Coordinates of C-alpha atoms and ligand atoms in Angstrom, one line a residue:
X1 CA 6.0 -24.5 -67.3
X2 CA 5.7 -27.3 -64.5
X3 CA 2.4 -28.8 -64.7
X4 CA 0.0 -27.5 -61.7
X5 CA -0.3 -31.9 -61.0
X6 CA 3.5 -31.9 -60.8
X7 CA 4.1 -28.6 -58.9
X8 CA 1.2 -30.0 -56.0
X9 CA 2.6 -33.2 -55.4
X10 CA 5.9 -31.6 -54.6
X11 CA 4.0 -29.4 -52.2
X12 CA 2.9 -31.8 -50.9
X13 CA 6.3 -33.5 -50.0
X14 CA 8.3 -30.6 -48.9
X15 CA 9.3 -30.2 -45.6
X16 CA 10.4 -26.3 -44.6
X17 CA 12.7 -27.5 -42.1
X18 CA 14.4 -29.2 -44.7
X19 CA 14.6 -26.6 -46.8
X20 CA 15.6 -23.8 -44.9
X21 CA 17.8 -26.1 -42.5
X22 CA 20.0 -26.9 -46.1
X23 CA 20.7 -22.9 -46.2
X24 CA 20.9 -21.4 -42.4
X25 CA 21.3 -22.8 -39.1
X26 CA 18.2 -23.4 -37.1
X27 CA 17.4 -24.3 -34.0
X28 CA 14.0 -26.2 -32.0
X29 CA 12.0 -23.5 -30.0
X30 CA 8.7 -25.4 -28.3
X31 CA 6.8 -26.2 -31.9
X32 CA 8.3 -24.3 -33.8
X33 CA 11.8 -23.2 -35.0
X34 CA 14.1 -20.4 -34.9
X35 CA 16.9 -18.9 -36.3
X36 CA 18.8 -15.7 -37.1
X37 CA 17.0 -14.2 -40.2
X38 CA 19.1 -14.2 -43.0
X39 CA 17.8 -11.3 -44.5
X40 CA 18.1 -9.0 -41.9
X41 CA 21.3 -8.3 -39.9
X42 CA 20.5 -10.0 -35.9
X43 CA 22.0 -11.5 -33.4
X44 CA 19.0 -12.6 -31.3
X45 CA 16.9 -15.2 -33.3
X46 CA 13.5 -13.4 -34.5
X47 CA 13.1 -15.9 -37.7
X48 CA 10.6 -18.3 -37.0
X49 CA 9.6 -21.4 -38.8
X50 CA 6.4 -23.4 -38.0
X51 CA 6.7 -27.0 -39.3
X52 CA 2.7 -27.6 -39.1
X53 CA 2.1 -24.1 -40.8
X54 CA 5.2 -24.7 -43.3
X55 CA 5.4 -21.3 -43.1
X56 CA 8.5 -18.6 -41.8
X57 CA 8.0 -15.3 -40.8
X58 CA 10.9 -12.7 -39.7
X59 CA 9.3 -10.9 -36.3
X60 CA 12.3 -8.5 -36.7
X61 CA 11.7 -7.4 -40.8
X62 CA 8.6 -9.6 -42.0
X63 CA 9.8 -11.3 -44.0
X64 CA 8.0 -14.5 -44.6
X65 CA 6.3 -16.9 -46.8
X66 CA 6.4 -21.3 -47.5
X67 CA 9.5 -23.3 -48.6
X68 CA 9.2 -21.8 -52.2
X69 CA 9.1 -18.3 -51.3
X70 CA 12.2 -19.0 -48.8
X71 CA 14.3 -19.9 -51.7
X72 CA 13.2 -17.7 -53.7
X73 CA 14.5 -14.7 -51.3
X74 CA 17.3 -16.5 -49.8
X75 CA 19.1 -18.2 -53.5
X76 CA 17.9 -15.0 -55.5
X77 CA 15.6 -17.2 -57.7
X78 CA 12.6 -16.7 -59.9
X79 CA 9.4 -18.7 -58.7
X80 CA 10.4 -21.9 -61.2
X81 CA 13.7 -22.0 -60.9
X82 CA 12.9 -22.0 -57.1
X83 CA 10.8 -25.0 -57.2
X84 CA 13.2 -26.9 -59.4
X85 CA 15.8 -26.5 -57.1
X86 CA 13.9 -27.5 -54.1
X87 CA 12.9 -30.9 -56.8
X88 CA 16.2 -31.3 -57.2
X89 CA 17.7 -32.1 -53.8
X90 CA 14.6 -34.1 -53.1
X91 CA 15.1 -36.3 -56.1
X92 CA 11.7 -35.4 -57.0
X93 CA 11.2 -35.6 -61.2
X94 CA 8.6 -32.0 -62.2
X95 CA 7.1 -32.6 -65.0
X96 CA 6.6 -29.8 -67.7
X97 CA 3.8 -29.1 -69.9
X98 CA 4.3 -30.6 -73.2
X99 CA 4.3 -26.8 -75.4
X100 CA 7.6 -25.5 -73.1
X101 CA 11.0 -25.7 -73.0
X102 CA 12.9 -25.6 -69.3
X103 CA 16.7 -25.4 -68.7
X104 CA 18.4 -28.8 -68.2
X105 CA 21.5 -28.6 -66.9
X106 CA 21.6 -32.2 -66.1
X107 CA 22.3 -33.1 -70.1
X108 CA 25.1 -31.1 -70.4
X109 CA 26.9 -31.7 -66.7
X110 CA 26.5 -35.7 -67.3
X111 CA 27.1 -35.6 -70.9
X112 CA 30.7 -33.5 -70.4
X113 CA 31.8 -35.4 -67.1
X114 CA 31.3 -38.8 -69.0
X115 CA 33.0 -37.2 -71.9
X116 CA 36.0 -36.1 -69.4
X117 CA 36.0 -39.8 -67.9
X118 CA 36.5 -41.2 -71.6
X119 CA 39.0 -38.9 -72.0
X120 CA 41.3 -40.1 -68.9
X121 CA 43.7 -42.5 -70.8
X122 CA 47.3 -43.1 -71.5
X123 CA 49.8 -40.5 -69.8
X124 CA 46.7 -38.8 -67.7
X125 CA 45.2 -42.4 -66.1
X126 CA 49.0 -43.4 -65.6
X127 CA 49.6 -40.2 -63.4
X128 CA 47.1 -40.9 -61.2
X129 CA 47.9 -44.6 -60.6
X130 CA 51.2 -43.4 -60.0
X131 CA 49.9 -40.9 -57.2
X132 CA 48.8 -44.4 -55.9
X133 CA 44.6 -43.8 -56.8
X134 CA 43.2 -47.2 -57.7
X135 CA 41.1 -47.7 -60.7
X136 CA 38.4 -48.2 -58.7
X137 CA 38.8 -44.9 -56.9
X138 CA 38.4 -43.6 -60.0
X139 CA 35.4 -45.3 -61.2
X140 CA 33.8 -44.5 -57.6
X141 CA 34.6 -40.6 -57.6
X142 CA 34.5 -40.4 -61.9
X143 CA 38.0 -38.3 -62.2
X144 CA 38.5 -37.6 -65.8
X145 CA 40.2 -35.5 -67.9
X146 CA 39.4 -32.3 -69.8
X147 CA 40.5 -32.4 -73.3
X148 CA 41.4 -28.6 -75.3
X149 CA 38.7 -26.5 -75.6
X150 CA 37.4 -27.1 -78.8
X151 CA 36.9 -30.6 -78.5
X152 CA 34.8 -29.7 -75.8
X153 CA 32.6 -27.1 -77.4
X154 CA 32.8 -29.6 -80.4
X155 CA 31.2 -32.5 -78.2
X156 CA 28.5 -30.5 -77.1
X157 CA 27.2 -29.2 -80.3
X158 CA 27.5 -32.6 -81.9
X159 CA 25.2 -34.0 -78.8
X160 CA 23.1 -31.0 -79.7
X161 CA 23.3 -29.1 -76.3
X162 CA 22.8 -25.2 -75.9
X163 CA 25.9 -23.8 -75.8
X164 CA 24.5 -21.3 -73.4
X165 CA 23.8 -23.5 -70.9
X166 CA 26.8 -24.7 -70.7
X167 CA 28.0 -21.4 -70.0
X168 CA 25.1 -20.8 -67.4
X169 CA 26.3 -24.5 -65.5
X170 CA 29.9 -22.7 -65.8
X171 CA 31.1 -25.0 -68.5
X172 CA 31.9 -22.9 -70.7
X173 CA 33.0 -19.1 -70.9
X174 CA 32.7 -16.5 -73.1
X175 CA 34.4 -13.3 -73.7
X176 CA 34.2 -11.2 -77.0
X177 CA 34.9 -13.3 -79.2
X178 CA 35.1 -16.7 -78.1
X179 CA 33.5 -19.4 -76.4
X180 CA 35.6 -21.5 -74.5
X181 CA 35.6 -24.6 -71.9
X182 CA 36.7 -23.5 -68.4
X183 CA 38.5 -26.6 -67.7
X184 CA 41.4 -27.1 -70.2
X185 CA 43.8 -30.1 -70.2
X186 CA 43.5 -30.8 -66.4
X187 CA 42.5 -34.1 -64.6
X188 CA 39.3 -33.3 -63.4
X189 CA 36.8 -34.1 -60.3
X190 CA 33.3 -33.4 -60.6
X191 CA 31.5 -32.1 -57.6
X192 CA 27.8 -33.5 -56.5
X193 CA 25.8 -32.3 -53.9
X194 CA 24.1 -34.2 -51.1
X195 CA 21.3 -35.3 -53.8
X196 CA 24.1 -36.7 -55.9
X197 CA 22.9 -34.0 -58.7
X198 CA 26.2 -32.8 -60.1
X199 CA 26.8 -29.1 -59.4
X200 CA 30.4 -28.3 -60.8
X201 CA 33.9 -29.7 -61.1
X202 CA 37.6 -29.5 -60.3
X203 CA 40.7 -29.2 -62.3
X204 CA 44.2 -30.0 -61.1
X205 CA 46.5 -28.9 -64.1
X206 CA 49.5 -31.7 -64.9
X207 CA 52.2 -29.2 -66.0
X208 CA 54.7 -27.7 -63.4
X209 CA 55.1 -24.3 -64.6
X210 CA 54.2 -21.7 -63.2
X211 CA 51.9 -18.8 -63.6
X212 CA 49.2 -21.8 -64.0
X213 CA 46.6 -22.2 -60.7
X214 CA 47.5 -26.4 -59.5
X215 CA 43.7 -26.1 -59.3
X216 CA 40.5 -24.6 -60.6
X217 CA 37.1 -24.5 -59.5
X218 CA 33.9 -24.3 -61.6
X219 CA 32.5 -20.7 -60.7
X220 CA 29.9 -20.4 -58.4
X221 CA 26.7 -20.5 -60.8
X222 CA 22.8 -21.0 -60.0
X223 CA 24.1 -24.8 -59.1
X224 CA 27.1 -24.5 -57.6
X225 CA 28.3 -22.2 -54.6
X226 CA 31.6 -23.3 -53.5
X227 CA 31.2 -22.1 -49.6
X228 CA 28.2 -24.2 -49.1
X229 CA 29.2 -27.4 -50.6
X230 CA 31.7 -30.2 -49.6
X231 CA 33.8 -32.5 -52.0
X232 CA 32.8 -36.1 -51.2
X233 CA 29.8 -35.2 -49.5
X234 CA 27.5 -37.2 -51.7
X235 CA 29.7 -40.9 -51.2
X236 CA 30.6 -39.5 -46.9
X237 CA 27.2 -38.8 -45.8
X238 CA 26.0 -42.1 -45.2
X239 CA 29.0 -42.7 -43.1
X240 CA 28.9 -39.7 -41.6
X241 CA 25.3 -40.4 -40.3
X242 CA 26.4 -44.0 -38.9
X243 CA 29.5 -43.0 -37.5
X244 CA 28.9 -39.4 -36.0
X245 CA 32.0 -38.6 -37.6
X246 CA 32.9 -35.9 -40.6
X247 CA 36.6 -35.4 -41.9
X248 CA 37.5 -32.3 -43.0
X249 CA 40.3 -32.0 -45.3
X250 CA 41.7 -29.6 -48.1
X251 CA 42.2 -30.7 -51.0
X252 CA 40.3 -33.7 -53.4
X253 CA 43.1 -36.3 -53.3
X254 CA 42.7 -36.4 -49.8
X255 CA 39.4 -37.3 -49.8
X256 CA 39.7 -40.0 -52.8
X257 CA 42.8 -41.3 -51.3
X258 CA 40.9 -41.1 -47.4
X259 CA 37.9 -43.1 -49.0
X260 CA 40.5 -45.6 -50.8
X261 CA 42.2 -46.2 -47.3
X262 CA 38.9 -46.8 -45.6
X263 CA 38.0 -43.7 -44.1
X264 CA 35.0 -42.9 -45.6
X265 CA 33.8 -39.9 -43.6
X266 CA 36.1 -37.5 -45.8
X267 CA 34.7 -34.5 -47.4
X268 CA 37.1 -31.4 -48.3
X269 CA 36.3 -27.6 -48.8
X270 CA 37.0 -26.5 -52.4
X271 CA 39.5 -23.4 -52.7
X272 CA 37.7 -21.8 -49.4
X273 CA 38.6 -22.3 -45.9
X274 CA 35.5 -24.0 -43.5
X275 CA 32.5 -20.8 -43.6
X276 CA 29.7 -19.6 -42.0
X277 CA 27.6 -21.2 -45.0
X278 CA 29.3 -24.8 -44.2
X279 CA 27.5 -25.4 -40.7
X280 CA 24.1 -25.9 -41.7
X281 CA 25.0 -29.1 -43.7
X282 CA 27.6 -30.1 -41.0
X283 CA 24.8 -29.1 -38.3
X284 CA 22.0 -32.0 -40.3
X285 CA 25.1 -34.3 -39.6
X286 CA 24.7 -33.5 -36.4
X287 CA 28.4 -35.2 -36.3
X288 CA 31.4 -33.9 -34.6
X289 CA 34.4 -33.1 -37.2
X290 CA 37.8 -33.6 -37.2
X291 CA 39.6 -30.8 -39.2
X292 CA 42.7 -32.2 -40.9
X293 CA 45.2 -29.2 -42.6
X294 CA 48.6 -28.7 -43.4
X295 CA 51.4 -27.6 -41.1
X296 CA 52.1 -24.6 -42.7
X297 CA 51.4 -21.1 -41.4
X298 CA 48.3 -21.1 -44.1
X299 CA 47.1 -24.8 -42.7
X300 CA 47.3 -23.6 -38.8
X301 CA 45.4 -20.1 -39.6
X302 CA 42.8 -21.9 -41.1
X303 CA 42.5 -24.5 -38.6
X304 CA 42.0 -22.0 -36.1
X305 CA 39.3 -20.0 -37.9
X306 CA 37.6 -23.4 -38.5
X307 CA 37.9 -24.3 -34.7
X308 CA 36.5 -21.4 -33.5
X309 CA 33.5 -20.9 -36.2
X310 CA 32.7 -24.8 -35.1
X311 CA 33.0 -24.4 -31.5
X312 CA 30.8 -21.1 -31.7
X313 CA 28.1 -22.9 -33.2
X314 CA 28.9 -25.7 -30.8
X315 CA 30.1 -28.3 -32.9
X316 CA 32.3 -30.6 -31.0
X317 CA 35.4 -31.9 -32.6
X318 CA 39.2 -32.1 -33.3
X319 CA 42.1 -30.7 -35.2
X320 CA 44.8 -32.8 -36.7
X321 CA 47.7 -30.8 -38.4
X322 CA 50.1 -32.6 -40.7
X323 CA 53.4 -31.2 -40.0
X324 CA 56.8 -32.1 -42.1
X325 CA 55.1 -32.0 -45.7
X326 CA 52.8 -35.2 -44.6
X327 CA 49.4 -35.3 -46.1
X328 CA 46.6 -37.6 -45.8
X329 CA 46.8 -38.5 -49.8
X330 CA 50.9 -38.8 -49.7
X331 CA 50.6 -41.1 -46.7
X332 CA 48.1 -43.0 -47.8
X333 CA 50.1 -43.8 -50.9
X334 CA 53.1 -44.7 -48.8
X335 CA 51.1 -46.9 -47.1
X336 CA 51.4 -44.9 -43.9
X337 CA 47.8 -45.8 -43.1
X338 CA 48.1 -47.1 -39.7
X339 CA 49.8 -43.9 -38.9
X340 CA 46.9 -41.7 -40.1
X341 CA 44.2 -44.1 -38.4
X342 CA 46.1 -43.3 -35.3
X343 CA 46.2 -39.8 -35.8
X344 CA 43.1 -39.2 -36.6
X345 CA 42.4 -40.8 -33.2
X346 CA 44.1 -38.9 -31.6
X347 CA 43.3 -35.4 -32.4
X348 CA 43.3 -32.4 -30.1
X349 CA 40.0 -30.7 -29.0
X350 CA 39.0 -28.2 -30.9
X351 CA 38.9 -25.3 -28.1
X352 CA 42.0 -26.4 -27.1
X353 CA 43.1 -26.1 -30.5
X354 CA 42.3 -22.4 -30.4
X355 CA 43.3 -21.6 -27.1
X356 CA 47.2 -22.7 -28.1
X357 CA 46.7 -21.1 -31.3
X358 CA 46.2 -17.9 -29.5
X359 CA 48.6 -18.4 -26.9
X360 CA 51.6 -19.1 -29.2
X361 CA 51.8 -15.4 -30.3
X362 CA 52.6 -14.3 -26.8
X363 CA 55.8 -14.7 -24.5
X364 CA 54.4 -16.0 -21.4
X365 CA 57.7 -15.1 -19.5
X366 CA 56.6 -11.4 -19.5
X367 CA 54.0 -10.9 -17.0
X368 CA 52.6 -8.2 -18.8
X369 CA 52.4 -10.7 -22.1
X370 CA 50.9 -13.3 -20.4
X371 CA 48.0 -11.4 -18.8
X372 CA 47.3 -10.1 -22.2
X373 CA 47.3 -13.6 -23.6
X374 CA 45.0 -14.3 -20.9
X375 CA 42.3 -11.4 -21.9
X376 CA 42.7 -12.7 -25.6
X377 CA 41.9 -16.3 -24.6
X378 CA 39.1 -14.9 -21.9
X379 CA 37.7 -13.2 -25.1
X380 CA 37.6 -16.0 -27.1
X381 CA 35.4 -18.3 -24.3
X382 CA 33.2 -15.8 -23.9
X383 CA 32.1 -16.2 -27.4
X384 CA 31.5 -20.2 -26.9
X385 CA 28.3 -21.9 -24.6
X386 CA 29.6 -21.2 -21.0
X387 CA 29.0 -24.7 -20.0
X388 CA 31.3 -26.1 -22.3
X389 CA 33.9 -23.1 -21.2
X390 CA 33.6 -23.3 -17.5
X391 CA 35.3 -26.9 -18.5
X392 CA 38.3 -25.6 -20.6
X393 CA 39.4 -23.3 -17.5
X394 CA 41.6 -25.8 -16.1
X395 CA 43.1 -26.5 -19.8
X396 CA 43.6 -22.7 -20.0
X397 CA 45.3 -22.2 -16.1
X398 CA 47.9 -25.4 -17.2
X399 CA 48.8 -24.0 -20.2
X400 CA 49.3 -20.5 -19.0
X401 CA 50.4 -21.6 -15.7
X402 CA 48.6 -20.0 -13.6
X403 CA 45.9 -20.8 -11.2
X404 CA 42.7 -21.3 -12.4
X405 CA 40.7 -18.8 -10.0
X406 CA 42.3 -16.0 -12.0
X407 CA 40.1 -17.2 -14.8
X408 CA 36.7 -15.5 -14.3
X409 CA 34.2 -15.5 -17.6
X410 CA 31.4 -14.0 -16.3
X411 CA 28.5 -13.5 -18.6
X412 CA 28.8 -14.9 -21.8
X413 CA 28.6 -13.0 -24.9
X414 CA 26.1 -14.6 -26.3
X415 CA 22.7 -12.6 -26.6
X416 CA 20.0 -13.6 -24.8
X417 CA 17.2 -15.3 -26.9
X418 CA 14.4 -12.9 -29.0
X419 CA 10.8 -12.8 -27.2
X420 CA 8.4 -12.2 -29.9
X421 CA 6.7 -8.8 -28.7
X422 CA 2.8 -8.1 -29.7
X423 CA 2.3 -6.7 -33.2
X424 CA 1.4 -2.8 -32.5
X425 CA -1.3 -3.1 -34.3
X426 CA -3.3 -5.9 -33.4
X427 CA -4.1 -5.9 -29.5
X428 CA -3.5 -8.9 -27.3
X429 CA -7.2 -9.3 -27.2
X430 CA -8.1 -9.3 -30.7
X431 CA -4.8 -11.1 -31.2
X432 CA -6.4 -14.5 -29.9
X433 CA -9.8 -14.1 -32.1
X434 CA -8.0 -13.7 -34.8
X435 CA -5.8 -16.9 -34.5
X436 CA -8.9 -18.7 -33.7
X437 CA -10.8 -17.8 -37.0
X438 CA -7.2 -18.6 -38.9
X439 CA -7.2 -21.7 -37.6
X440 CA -10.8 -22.7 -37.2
X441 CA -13.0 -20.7 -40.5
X442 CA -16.2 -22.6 -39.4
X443 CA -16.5 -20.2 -36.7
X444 CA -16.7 -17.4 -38.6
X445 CA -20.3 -18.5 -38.7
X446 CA -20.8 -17.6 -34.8
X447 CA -18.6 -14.3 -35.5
X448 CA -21.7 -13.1 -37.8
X449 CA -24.1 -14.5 -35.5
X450 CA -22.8 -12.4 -32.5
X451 CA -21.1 -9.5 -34.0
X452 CA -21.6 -6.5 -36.2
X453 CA -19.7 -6.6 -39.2
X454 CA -18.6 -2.8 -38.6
X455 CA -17.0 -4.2 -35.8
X456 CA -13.9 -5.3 -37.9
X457 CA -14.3 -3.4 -40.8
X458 CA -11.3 -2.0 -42.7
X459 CA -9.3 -4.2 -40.4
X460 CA -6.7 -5.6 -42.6
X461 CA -6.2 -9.1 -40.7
X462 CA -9.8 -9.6 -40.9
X463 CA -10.1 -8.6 -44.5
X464 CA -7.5 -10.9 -45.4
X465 CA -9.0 -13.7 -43.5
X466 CA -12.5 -13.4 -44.9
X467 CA -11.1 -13.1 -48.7
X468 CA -8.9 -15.9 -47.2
X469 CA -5.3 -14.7 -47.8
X470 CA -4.2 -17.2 -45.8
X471 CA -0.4 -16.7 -46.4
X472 CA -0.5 -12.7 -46.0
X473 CA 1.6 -10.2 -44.6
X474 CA -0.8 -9.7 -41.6
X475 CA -2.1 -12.9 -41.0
X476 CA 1.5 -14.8 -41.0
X477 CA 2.3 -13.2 -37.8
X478 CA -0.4 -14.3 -36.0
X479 CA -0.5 -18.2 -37.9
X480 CA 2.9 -18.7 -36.6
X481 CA 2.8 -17.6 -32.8
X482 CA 2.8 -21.0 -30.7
X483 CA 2.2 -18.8 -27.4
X484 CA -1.1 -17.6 -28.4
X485 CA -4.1 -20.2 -27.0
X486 CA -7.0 -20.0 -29.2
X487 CA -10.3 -19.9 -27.9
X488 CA -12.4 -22.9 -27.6
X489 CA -16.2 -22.7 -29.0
X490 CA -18.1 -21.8 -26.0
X491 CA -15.3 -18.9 -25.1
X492 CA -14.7 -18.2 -28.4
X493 CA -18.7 -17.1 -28.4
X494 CA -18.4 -15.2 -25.2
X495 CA -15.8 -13.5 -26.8
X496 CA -18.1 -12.4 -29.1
X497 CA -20.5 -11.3 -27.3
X498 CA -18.4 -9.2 -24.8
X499 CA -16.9 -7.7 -28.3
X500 CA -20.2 -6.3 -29.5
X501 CA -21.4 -5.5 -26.1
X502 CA -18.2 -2.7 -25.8
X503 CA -18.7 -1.9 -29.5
X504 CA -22.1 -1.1 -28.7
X505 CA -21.7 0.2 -25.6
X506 CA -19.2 2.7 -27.6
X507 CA -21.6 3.3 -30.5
X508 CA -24.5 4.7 -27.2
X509 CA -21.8 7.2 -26.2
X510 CA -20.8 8.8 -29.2
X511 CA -24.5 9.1 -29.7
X512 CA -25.4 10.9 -26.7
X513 CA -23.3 13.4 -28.3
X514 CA -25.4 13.5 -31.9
X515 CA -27.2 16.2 -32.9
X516 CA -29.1 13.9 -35.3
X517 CA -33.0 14.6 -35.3
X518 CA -33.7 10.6 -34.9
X519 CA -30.8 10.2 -31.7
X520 CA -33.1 9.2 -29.0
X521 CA -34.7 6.7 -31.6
X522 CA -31.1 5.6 -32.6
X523 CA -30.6 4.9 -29.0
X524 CA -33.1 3.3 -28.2
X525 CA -32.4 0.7 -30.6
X526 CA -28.7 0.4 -29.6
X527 CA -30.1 -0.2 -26.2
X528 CA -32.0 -2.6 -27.2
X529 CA -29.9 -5.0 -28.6
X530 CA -27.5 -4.3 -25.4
X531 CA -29.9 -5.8 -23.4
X532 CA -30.8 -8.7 -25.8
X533 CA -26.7 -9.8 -25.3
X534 CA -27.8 -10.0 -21.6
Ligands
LIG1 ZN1 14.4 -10.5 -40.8

C-alpha cells in the first residue's frame, strides 16, 4: 500500500491537464478544457476538464472523476497501479507502507538493459561501429545485446528478481512449458518514455536468413504501448521544445545516427506507422514535424496517412521521402550529412504532400479523371481547418491545371463545437443555487435560515452536497460548468427567500384542496409565514 502521506502530496502536485493531455488531444475552451471523450464515440467535444476543479466530466455519457480516476478508466488500471503510473511520469518517488510488497518493474528493466549493455562486445560492438555508430552513441542511447535465453532467466534469478515480473514488463514469455527471454541474440535498444522511465526495448537480429523478423518490439504491456510512444523521445524533447522542430523517422538507427550527426530532434515510431494516439505527445510539443520515410510504395503510403492525420489535427509540417535506397542512418555514415541538413530543409508541405499523393493515381489527361481527382482532393480539404485550405487552392488549381475558381470548398466538414445543454433534471434556476452552495458551503447557513428543509428534500444534488459528495455523479456536472454565475450573498438570500415564498405559496394551494379537520388552521399558519418573507 502507498502510504496516505505519500499518496496526498502527489495529489497535491498533479495537474489534470497534464494528465489527460499525455493520453488524448485537448483543447482551451474559456477556463476550462475540452476534448472528444474517449470513452464515448463523438465528434463534437462534450469532455470537459476544469483545471481549478481538477476534475473531468463527459456532458455526452458522464463520465467523470480527478486525474486518478481518468487513468484508471482510460489505461484500464486498478486504483494503485493508477497512481503509480501518474508518479511515474512525474518523477515523483510513493512511498509504501513498510508491511507490503508493490510491483517494481524498474529492478528488473534496469537490471536486464545493463546486463544487455555488458553483453555488447566483440563481433556485436564491431557491427555496430562498422554501421558507422560511435561509442559514444552508444553509451548515450545504451544499445546492447541480448544474450540466449537462459543466460537471461539465469541473471535474473541470481539478482533475485520475480520471474513474473519479468514476464508482466514483457521480458520474458512463457508458454507451457518454458519460460523464456523475448529478446534472443539481437542488438538491442531500449525504449524510455518522456520521464526517462524505461518502458520496453528493441531487437534488430544480426543473422540474414530469413523467416527471422530484422526487428522485434517488446509487447505492449501495462508500461509500454507502442502507438503512443516515440524512440528517442526522452534525449529529443528538449530540443524539440527549443527548436519547434520534431523528426519523424522509421526505424532506431535513424534516430541514433540523426542524434550522432547533430540533429537532435529525431524520434521514430516503433513497428507502427504515425497514429491517432501519437498527437497528444506531438500536440504538448506544440512543434511542427517533419516526416522522413522511405521511397518505397510502403514509405509514401505511410507518409500520406501521417500527413493527413497531422494536418487534420492541424499540425503544420513537412514530408521528406528518401528515394534510391538512401536513408538518414546510411547517409549519415557516408558522411552525406550536408545533403540530409539540406533536405531536411527543404521539405514539402505537408498538405501538399497529400494533395500529390492523391493526385498521382489519376490521369489528368482524361477530363473525366481529372474532375474525379478533383472531388478526391476537394474531399480531403474539407476535412482540414478551412483557413489553412482556402490557402492550398492555388497549389491545388497549378497542379491540376486548372483555374482556381473551379475550386469551391464550401462548408467544412468539421462539426460544429458541443454547447453543453441544461441537465433535465436540475432547472436553470435551481442550477445556479446549487453551484453557489458547491462552491461557497458557508452559505448553507442562510439556506436553513430562509428555507424549509422539505424544500430540497430527496433531491439528489442537494443530498450529495450536504453529506458533502463533493466529486459525485450529480454534483460534477454542475462544479464544472464555467457559464453558470453564481449568486453573490445578498442575491443568493433573495433567492432564498423567492424559493420558499413559491414553495409556500404551492404548499396554500394544495391545501385549499384538504379535507383535513385542522386546514383552515394549517393555513393560517402557511399564511403567516408568507407574509413574514414580506
Ligand atoms: Zn463520454
Amino acid at each position: 500500500m502507498i502510504t496516505k502521506s505519500s499518496l496526498d502530496a502527489l495529489k497535491d502536485q498533479i495537474d489534470i491537464i497534464d494528465v489527460i493531455s499525455n493520453s488524448i488531444e485537448i483543447r482551451k475552451a474559456g477556463a476550462n478544457f475540452k476534448a472528444c471523450c474517449p470513452f464515448h464515440g463523438e465528434d463534437t467535444p462534450s469532455f470537459v476538464i476544469s483545471p481549478t476543479k481538477q476534475i473531468y466530466h463527459c456532458f455526452g455519457c458522464g463520465v467523470g472523476g480527478d486525474a486518478i480516476k481518468f487513468v484508471q478508466e482510460y489505461d484500464k488500471l486498478n486504483f494503485q497501479e493508477a497512481v503509480e503510473k501518474i508518479a511515474d511520469d512525474m518523477n515523483f518517488t510513493l512511498e509504501y507502507e513498510s508491511n507490503t510488497t508493490h510491483t517494481d518493474y524498474k529492478a528488473t528493466m534496469e537490471t536486464i538493459n545493463s546486463f544487455y549493455e555488458a553483453n555488447l562486445v566483440d563481433k556485436k560492438l564491431q557491427y555496430l561501429l562498422d554501421r558507422g555508430i560511435t561509442k559514444e552513441s552508444i553509451k548515450t542511447f545504451e544499445i546492447g545485446y541480448a544474450p540466449r535465453s537462459d543466460v537471461q532467466v539465469q541473471l535474473l534469478k541470481d539478482n533475485y528478481l520475480n520471474l513474473n515480473d519479468a514476464i508482466e514488463a514483457g521480458v520474458l514469455a512463457q508458454d507451457k512449458e518454458n519460460i523464456y527471454a523475448r529478446l534472443r541474440e539481437r542488438i538491442t535498444f531500449p525504449i524510455r518514455n518522456h520521464a526517462n522511465k524505461l518502458i520496453g526495448f528493441g531487437g534488430r537480429t544480426l543473422r540474414q536468413s530469413e523467416g527471422i523478423a530484422k526487428y522485434l518490439n517488446s509487447p505492449d504491456t501495462k508500461l509500454f504501448n507502442k502507438s503512443r510512444n516515440l524512440y528517442g523521445f526522452n534525449l529529443a524533447k528538449e530540443h524539440i521544445y527549443k527548436k519547434g522542430t520534431m523528426v519523424v523517422t522509421e526505424g532506431y538507427l535513424d534516430v541514433v545516427m540523426m542524434h550522432q550527426a547533430n540533429i537532435k530532434t529525431a524520434v521514430a515510431t516503433m513497428g507502427t506507422a504515425l497514429t491517432q494516439q501519437h498527437i497528444p505527445i506531438i500536440k504538448k510539443c506544440n512543434c511542427r514535424v517533419l516526416l522522413c520515410y522511405d521511397g518505397d510504395n510502403a514509405g509514401k503510403t505511410a507518409a500520406h496517412r501521417a500527413a493527413v492525420l497531422l494536418s487534420q489535427h492541424e499540425v503544420d509540417g513537412g514530408v521528406i521521402i528518401f528515394e534510391d535506397n538512401l536513408d538518414p542512418a546510411d547517409m549519415v555514415k557516408d558522411g552525406k550529412i550536408e545533403q540530409l541538413y539540406e533536405m531536411l530543409k527543404n521539405p514539402m508541405p505537408l498538405i501538399e504532400y497529400v494533395l500529390r499523393h492523391i493526385i498521382k493515381d489519376y490521369d489528368l489527361d482524361n477530363p473525366h479523371n481529372k474532375n474525379q481527382a478533383l472531388s478526391a482532393c476537394i474531399s480531403y480539404l474539407k476535412t482540414i481547418n478551412l483557413l489553412v485550405a482556402e490557402e492550398y487552392k492555388g497549389v491545388l488549381s497549378k497542379l491540376l491545371n486548372i483555374a482556381s475558381h473551379h475550386i469551391t470548398l464550401g462548408q467544412t466538414t468539421i462539426k460544429k463545437d458541443f454547447t453543453i445543454q441544461s441537465s433535465k433534471t436540475v432547472s436553470k434556476a435551481d442550477e445556479k443555487f446549487f453551484k453557489t452552495i458547491i462552491e461557497k458551503p458557508d452559505y448553507l447557513d442562510l439556506l436553513f435560515g430562509n428555507l424549509d428543509y422539505e424544500v430540497y428534500e430527496n433531491n439528489t444534488v442537494f443530498e450529495d452536497i450536504l453529506s458533502g459528495k463533493n466529486n459525485s455523479d450529480a454534483i460534477r456536472p454542475l462544479l464544472i460548468r464555467d457559464d453558470i454565475v453564481i449568486y453573490n450573498k445578498e442575491d443568493f438570500i433573495r433567492a432564498c427567500k423567492l424559493k420558499q415564498k413559491s414553495y409556500l405559496s404551492e404548499k396554500l394551494k394544495q391545501l385549499s384542496t384538504s379535507l383535513d379537520d385542522d386546514v383552515f388552521e394549517q393555513m393560517d399558519k402557511v399564511q403567516k409565514r408568507l407574509n413574514e418573507i414580506g
